[in-house]
Amino acid sequence: MTGDARHYLPLSDRLTWANRAQAGSISPLDETQPGQVPFSKKYFLGGATSIRGWGRFEVSPVGSSGLPVGGNTMFAFTSEIRASLFGRLGGVAFFDGGNVWENGWTIDLADLHYAMGLGLRYETAVGPIRFDVGQQLNRIEGLLIDGEPQTRYWRFHFS
């Protein structure tokens, strides 16, 4: 089961406060065996559409190899101030948070990872071109990137 809620509040002709919250959980047939959920169905966060301070799929429980292994429950939120700058160009300031947990139906709001940053948007006929820079506000212990301990705590995202 997954859910997604969005709220948009116009602050002026040029400013909008946009918020999104997502939650989801998947349960194996045998609750004592969370590993029975196929890897391709597990939750991962991070990337251009969630918790932008991390790369794609980097926010998740970390296995003994230091790699993200996915989880059975996720919670994520984002809050943005969107500004119309000029013409089709816009800017955003964002604050993202969330996490993924190994077991089904387990959400611990004290165990969230956070990122904040800035972005630009250019509206085209087929949708926006987005460029974001996100900075991690807390770390994922034991996470390896390309086999090395994570040392870069920010990410660029283009979509």
Tab-separated table of C-alpha atoms in Angstrom:
chain	number	residue	atom	x	y	z
A	1	MET	CA	0.000	0.000	0.000
A	2	THR	CA	1.282	3.451	-0.857
A	3	GLY	CA	-0.159	6.918	-0.427
A	4	ASP	CA	0.765	10.335	-1.766
A	5	ALA	CA	-0.647	13.679	-0.613
A	6	ARG	CA	0.087	17.103	-2.091
A	7	HIS	CA	-0.817	20.614	-1.015
A	8	TYR	CA	-0.213	23.903	-2.838
A	9	LEU	CA	-0.666	27.297	-1.197
A	10	PRO	CA	-0.317	30.460	-3.319
A	11	LEU	CA	1.527	33.085	-1.251
A	12	SER	CA	1.462	35.804	-3.929
A	13	ASP	CA	1.284	36.131	-7.708
A	14	ARG	CA	4.886	34.905	-7.947
A	15	LEU	CA	5.264	32.569	-4.916
A	16	THR	CA	3.747	29.178	-4.124
A	17	TRP	CA	4.405	26.933	-1.138
A	18	ALA	CA	4.239	23.309	-2.369
A	19	ASN	CA	4.227	20.280	-0.052
A	20	ARG	CA	4.199	16.545	-0.668
A	21	ALA	CA	4.124	13.540	1.663
A	22	GLN	CA	4.471	9.888	0.659
A	23	ALA	CA	4.243	6.704	2.681
A	24	GLY	CA	4.237	3.080	1.680
A	25	SER	CA	4.651	-0.385	3.059
A	26	ILE	CA	4.845	-3.850	1.602
A	27	SER	CA	4.449	-7.004	3.666
A	28	PRO	CA	5.774	-10.462	2.878
A	29	LEU	CA	3.453	-13.424	3.333
A	30	ASP	CA	5.473	-14.373	6.431
A	31	GLU	CA	6.026	-11.223	8.568
A	32	THR	CA	9.058	-12.836	10.233
A	33	GLN	CA	10.839	-12.977	6.858
A	34	PRO	CA	11.127	-9.379	5.510
A	35	GLY	CA	13.670	-10.661	2.974
A	36	GLN	CA	10.918	-12.562	1.147
A	37	VAL	CA	9.896	-9.375	-0.671
A	38	PRO	CA	11.644	-9.385	-4.082
A	39	PHE	CA	14.466	-6.845	-4.413
A	40	SER	CA	12.737	-5.186	-7.376
A	41	LYS	CA	9.689	-4.413	-5.193
A	42	LYS	CA	11.581	-2.896	-2.240
A	43	TYR	CA	11.540	0.820	-1.474
A	44	PHE	CA	14.468	3.161	-2.080
A	45	LEU	CA	14.596	6.958	-1.785
A	46	GLY	CA	17.000	9.626	-2.995
A	47	GLY	CA	17.490	11.286	-6.338
A	48	ALA	CA	15.819	14.004	-8.380
A	49	THR	CA	12.317	13.304	-7.036
A	50	SER	CA	12.967	12.526	-3.343
A	51	ILE	CA	15.520	13.635	-0.718
A	52	ARG	CA	17.667	15.493	-3.249
A	53	GLY	CA	20.856	15.551	-1.143
A	54	TRP	CA	21.426	11.892	-2.050
A	55	GLY	CA	21.826	10.106	-5.344
A	56	ARG	CA	19.145	7.852	-6.797
A	57	PHE	CA	18.264	4.907	-4.512
A	58	GLU	CA	20.920	5.776	-1.883
A	59	VAL	CA	18.467	6.218	1.027
A	60	SER	CA	17.644	2.751	2.285
A	61	PRO	CA	18.872	0.257	4.851
A	62	VAL	CA	22.540	-0.523	4.184
A	63	GLY	CA	23.695	-4.136	3.905
A	64	SER	CA	26.951	-5.609	5.233
A	65	SER	CA	28.572	-4.673	1.890
A	66	GLY	CA	27.784	-0.969	2.505
A	67	LEU	CA	25.318	-0.894	-0.395
A	68	PRO	CA	21.646	0.097	-0.139
A	69	VAL	CA	19.486	-3.048	0.055
A	70	GLY	CA	15.993	-1.541	0.039
A	71	GLY	CA	13.287	-1.828	2.620
A	72	ASN	CA	9.644	-2.705	3.096
A	73	THR	CA	8.426	0.655	4.465
A	74	MET	CA	9.119	4.204	3.352
A	75	PHE	CA	8.121	7.724	4.346
A	76	ALA	CA	9.190	10.887	2.521
A	77	PHE	CA	8.199	14.520	2.388
A	78	THR	CA	9.236	17.657	0.560
A	79	SER	CA	8.413	21.284	1.114
A	80	GLU	CA	9.258	23.899	-1.513
A	81	ILE	CA	8.891	27.598	-2.012
A	82	ARG	CA	8.455	28.073	-5.758
A	83	ALA	CA	9.071	31.478	-7.301
A	84	SER	CA	8.325	32.725	-10.782
A	85	LEU	CA	11.495	34.639	-11.708
A	86	PHE	CA	10.877	35.923	-15.248
A	87	GLY	CA	9.313	34.513	-18.386
A	88	ARG	CA	9.366	30.718	-18.211
A	89	LEU	CA	12.166	30.617	-15.609
A	90	GLY	CA	11.418	29.777	-11.999
A	91	GLY	CA	13.349	28.975	-8.850
A	92	VAL	CA	12.772	26.787	-5.796
A	93	ALA	CA	14.135	26.491	-2.279
A	94	PHE	CA	13.414	23.056	-0.829
A	95	PHE	CA	13.585	20.974	2.346
A	96	ASP	CA	13.254	17.185	1.905
A	97	GLY	CA	13.182	14.351	4.410
A	98	GLY	CA	12.418	10.678	4.733
A	99	ASN	CA	13.778	7.200	5.193
A	100	VAL	CA	13.268	3.549	4.320
A	101	TRP	CA	12.999	0.797	6.951
A	102	GLU	CA	13.620	-2.926	6.606
A	103	ASN	CA	10.352	-4.216	8.085
A	104	GLY	CA	6.792	-3.669	6.920
A	105	TRP	CA	4.625	-1.062	8.661
A	106	THR	CA	7.570	0.426	10.596
A	107	ILE	CA	7.958	4.219	10.535
A	108	ASP	CA	10.232	5.978	13.026
A	109	LEU	CA	9.971	9.751	12.614
A	110	ALA	CA	13.069	10.155	14.826
A	111	ASP	CA	15.073	8.252	12.172
A	112	LEU	CA	14.722	10.516	9.119
A	113	HIS	CA	17.369	11.829	6.732
A	114	TYR	CA	17.143	15.456	5.609
A	115	ALA	CA	18.373	17.586	2.719
A	116	MET	CA	17.886	21.154	1.612
A	117	GLY	CA	18.829	23.106	-1.454
A	118	LEU	CA	17.990	25.316	-4.391
A	119	GLY	CA	16.816	24.692	-7.917
A	120	LEU	CA	15.874	26.245	-11.229
A	121	ARG	CA	12.902	25.349	-13.439
A	122	TYR	CA	12.348	26.193	-17.090
A	123	GLU	CA	8.842	25.525	-18.410
A	124	THR	CA	8.699	23.928	-21.859
A	125	ALA	CA	5.727	22.791	-23.944
A	126	VAL	CA	6.226	19.202	-22.717
A	127	GLY	CA	7.016	19.923	-19.051
A	128	PRO	CA	9.641	21.557	-16.867
A	129	ILE	CA	13.395	21.189	-17.220
A	130	ARG	CA	14.711	20.963	-13.651
A	131	PHE	CA	18.128	21.556	-12.109
A	132	ASP	CA	18.546	21.102	-8.338
A	133	VAL	CA	21.466	21.164	-5.907
A	134	GLY	CA	20.767	19.337	-2.647
A	135	GLN	CA	22.874	19.253	0.541
A	136	GLN	CA	22.559	16.430	3.093
A	137	LEU	CA	21.850	17.606	6.620
A	138	ASN	CA	22.613	14.240	8.249
A	139	ARG	CA	24.458	11.141	7.051
A	140	ILE	CA	23.720	7.465	6.449
A	141	GLU	CA	26.274	5.538	8.488
A	142	GLY	CA	28.108	2.822	6.567
A	143	LEU	CA	26.907	3.903	3.100
A	144	LEU	CA	29.447	3.208	0.354
A	145	ILE	CA	29.427	4.985	-3.012
A	146	ASP	CA	31.370	3.193	-5.760
A	147	GLY	CA	32.922	0.991	-3.074
A	148	GLU	CA	34.257	3.919	-1.029
A	149	PRO	CA	32.897	5.604	2.114
A	150	GLN	CA	30.631	8.484	1.168
A	151	THR	CA	32.492	11.802	1.318
A	152	ARG	CA	30.357	14.009	-0.942
A	153	TYR	CA	27.362	15.284	1.004
A	154	TRP	CA	25.620	17.117	-1.844
A	155	ARG	CA	24.200	16.165	-5.231
A	156	PHE	CA	23.287	17.839	-8.509
A	157	HIS	CA	20.093	16.636	-10.179
A	158	PHE	CA	19.015	17.385	-13.753
A	159	SER	CA	15.704	16.164	-15.104
